PDB file of C-alpha atoms in Angstrom:
ATOM      1  CA  UNK A1477     -21.775 178.068-118.370  1.00 44.00           C
ATOM      2  CA  UNK A1478     -19.453 179.198-115.602  1.00 56.00           C
ATOM      3  CA  UNK A1479     -21.055 179.658-112.185  1.00 62.00           C
ATOM      4  CA  UNK A1480     -18.073 181.410-110.565  1.00 62.00           C
ATOM      5  CA  UNK A1481     -16.208 184.546-111.690  1.00 73.00           C
ATOM      6  CA  UNK A1482     -13.045 183.704-113.630  1.00 75.00           C
ATOM      7  CA  UNK A1483     -10.674 184.633-110.779  1.00 76.00           C
ATOM      8  CA  UNK A1484     -12.517 182.501-108.207  1.00 75.00           C
ATOM      9  CA  UNK A1485     -12.735 179.607-110.662  1.00 69.00           C
ATOM     10  CA  UNK A1486      -8.966 179.741-111.232  1.00 74.00           C
ATOM     11  CA  UNK A1487      -8.294 179.845-107.495  1.00 73.00           C
ATOM     12  CA  UNK A1488     -10.630 176.917-106.849  1.00 70.00           C
ATOM     13  CA  UNK A1489      -8.983 174.824-109.583  1.00 68.00           C
ATOM     14  CA  UNK A1490      -5.502 175.615-108.279  1.00 67.00           C
ATOM     15  CA  UNK A1491      -6.424 174.654-104.717  1.00 68.00           C
ATOM     16  CA  UNK A1492      -8.226 171.451-105.649  1.00 64.00           C
ATOM     17  CA  UNK A1493      -5.741 170.164-108.205  1.00 64.00           C
ATOM     18  CA  UNK A1494      -3.965 167.176-106.755  1.00 61.00           C
ATOM     19  CA  UNK A1495      -6.179 167.164-103.659  1.00 68.00           C
ATOM     20  CA  UNK A1496      -9.406 165.922-105.118  1.00 72.00           C
ATOM     21  CA  UNK A1497      -9.187 162.206-105.841  1.00 79.00           C
ATOM     22  CA  UNK A1498     -12.008 161.074-108.087  1.00 84.00           C
ATOM     23  CA  UNK A1499     -12.906 157.399-108.160  1.00 87.00           C
ATOM     24  CA  UNK A1500     -13.725 156.328-111.707  1.00 86.00           C
ATOM     25  CA  UNK A1501     -13.865 153.154-113.719  1.00 86.00           C
ATOM     26  CA  UNK A1502     -15.402 152.372-117.099  1.00 82.00           C
ATOM     27  CA  UNK A1503     -17.322 149.662-115.231  1.00 79.00           C
ATOM     28  CA  UNK A1504     -19.339 152.462-113.593  1.00 75.00           C
ATOM     29  CA  UNK A1505     -21.110 152.827-116.937  1.00 74.00           C
ATOM     30  CA  UNK A1506     -24.524 151.273-116.643  1.00 66.00           C
ATOM     31  CA  UNK A1507     -24.938 148.362-119.065  1.00 65.00           C
ATOM     32  CA  UNK A1508     -28.455 149.404-119.996  1.00 64.00           C
ATOM     33  CA  UNK A1509     -29.212 150.269-123.594  1.00 61.00           C
ATOM     34  CA  UNK A1510     -32.041 152.639-124.360  1.00 62.00           C
ATOM     35  CA  UNK A1511     -32.275 153.778-120.749  1.00 57.00           C
ATOM     36  CA  UNK A1512     -31.967 157.468-121.553  1.00 58.00           C
ATOM     37  CA  UNK A1513     -34.847 157.535-123.992  1.00 56.00           C
ATOM     38  CA  UNK A1514     -37.155 155.616-121.637  1.00 66.00           C
ATOM     39  CA  UNK A1515     -36.483 157.221-118.266  1.00 65.00           C
ATOM     40  CA  UNK A1516     -34.274 160.227-118.995  1.00 64.00           C
ATOM     41  CA  UNK A1517     -31.146 158.833-117.349  1.00 66.00           C
ATOM     42  CA  UNK A1518     -27.775 158.888-119.082  1.00 71.00           C
ATOM     43  CA  UNK A1519     -25.920 155.573-118.573  1.00 71.00           C
ATOM     44  CA  UNK A1520     -22.599 157.266-119.408  1.00 78.00           C
ATOM     45  CA  UNK A1521     -22.899 160.011-116.808  1.00 79.00           C
ATOM     46  CA  UNK A1522     -19.824 158.862-114.853  1.00 81.00           C
ATOM     47  CA  UNK A1523     -17.809 159.080-118.085  1.00 85.00           C
ATOM     48  CA  UNK A1524     -19.127 162.565-118.846  1.00 86.00           C
ATOM     49  CA  UNK A1525     -18.421 163.858-115.342  1.00 85.00           C
ATOM     50  CA  UNK A1526     -14.833 162.589-115.353  1.00 86.00           C
ATOM     51  CA  UNK A1527     -14.235 164.015-118.861  1.00 87.00           C
ATOM     52  CA  UNK A1528     -15.690 167.385-117.860  1.00 86.00           C
ATOM     53  CA  UNK A1529     -13.641 167.619-114.654  1.00 85.00           C
ATOM     54  CA  UNK A1530     -10.456 166.973-116.651  1.00 86.00           C
ATOM     55  CA  UNK A1531     -11.398 169.292-119.517  1.00 86.00           C
ATOM     56  CA  UNK A1532     -12.220 172.237-117.265  1.00 81.00           C
ATOM     57  CA  UNK A1533      -8.993 171.750-115.309  1.00 80.00           C
ATOM     58  CA  UNK A1534     -10.601 170.867-111.973  1.00 80.00           C
ATOM     59  CA  UNK A1535      -8.623 167.618-111.852  1.00 84.00           C
ATOM     60  CA  UNK A1536      -5.688 166.068-113.643  1.00 84.00           C
ATOM     61  CA  UNK A1537      -5.756 162.611-115.143  1.00 84.00           C
ATOM     62  CA  UNK A1538      -3.502 161.543-112.266  1.00 85.00           C
ATOM     63  CA  UNK A1539      -6.299 162.530-109.839  1.00 85.00           C
ATOM     64  CA  UNK A1540      -8.468 159.710-111.209  1.00 87.00           C
ATOM     65  CA  UNK A1541      -8.346 156.628-109.021  1.00 89.00           C
ATOM     66  CA  UNK A1542      -9.420 153.145-110.044  1.00 89.00           C
ATOM     67  CA  UNK A1543     -11.320 151.153-107.445  1.00 88.00           C
ATOM     68  CA  UNK A1544     -10.263 147.613-106.756  1.00 88.00           C
ATOM     69  CA  UNK A1545     -12.928 144.920-106.619  1.00 87.00           C
ATOM     70  CA  UNK A1546     -14.255 144.085-103.176  1.00 89.00           C
ATOM     71  CA  UNK A1547     -15.165 140.629-101.977  1.00 91.00           C
ATOM     72  CA  UNK A1548     -18.685 139.640-101.003  1.00 88.00           C
ATOM     73  CA  UNK A1549     -17.380 138.879 -97.516  1.00 90.00           C
ATOM     74  CA  UNK A1550     -16.080 142.439 -97.113  1.00 93.00           C
ATOM     75  CA  UNK A1551     -19.364 143.879 -98.367  1.00 92.00           C
ATOM     76  CA  UNK A1552     -21.198 141.689 -95.886  1.00 90.00           C
ATOM     77  CA  UNK A1553     -19.319 143.403 -93.052  1.00 93.00           C
ATOM     78  CA  UNK A1554     -21.180 146.672 -93.624  1.00 94.00           C
ATOM     79  CA  UNK A1555     -24.295 145.701 -95.598  1.00 92.00           C
ATOM     80  CA  UNK A1556     -26.959 143.188 -94.699  1.00 91.00           C
ATOM     81  CA  UNK A1557     -27.266 139.966 -96.646  1.00 90.00           C
ATOM     82  CA  UNK A1558     -30.783 140.936 -97.738  1.00 91.00           C
ATOM     83  CA  UNK A1559     -29.527 144.123 -99.409  1.00 90.00           C
ATOM     84  CA  UNK A1560     -26.643 142.375-101.134  1.00 90.00           C
ATOM     85  CA  UNK A1561     -28.887 139.636-102.513  1.00 90.00           C
ATOM     86  CA  UNK A1562     -31.402 142.237-103.724  1.00 90.00           C
ATOM     87  CA  UNK A1563     -28.801 143.800-106.031  1.00 85.00           C
ATOM     88  CA  UNK A1564     -29.435 141.050-108.552  1.00 84.00           C
ATOM     89  CA  UNK A1565     -33.055 142.159-108.984  1.00 85.00           C
ATOM     90  CA  UNK A1566     -33.940 144.838-111.543  1.00 82.00           C
ATOM     91  CA  UNK A1567     -36.369 146.645-109.235  1.00 84.00           C
ATOM     92  CA  UNK A1568     -33.687 147.065-106.579  1.00 84.00           C
ATOM     93  CA  UNK A1569     -31.241 148.485-109.110  1.00 78.00           C
ATOM     94  CA  UNK A1570     -33.947 150.807-110.453  1.00 78.00           C
ATOM     95  CA  UNK A1571     -34.373 152.307-106.960  1.00 80.00           C
ATOM     96  CA  UNK A1572     -30.628 152.876-106.671  1.00 76.00           C
ATOM     97  CA  UNK A1573     -29.956 154.356-110.108  1.00 69.00           C
ATOM     98  CA  UNK A1574     -33.217 156.177-110.792  1.00 65.00           C
TER      99      UNK A1574
END
């Protein structure tokens, strides 16, 4: 389903192409089996979004950027130690991804 008229859609794609970096990595896929059937969340949603953006012409494959891993020390510069340590607990991850 297209939300914009064809002419506006074409103009938007032309203006965004090459200017819209999208950060994507297969590691963004949640490693949780059966999640969709239990809570209605699709673990592969990052995959689907990146595929759709390429297929509809909003971005080119070259617009996809791969993040580099960040060290715990760098994360600690902007996030509290309590938050970082909580990321190993299922209930904390459920709040983030639900």
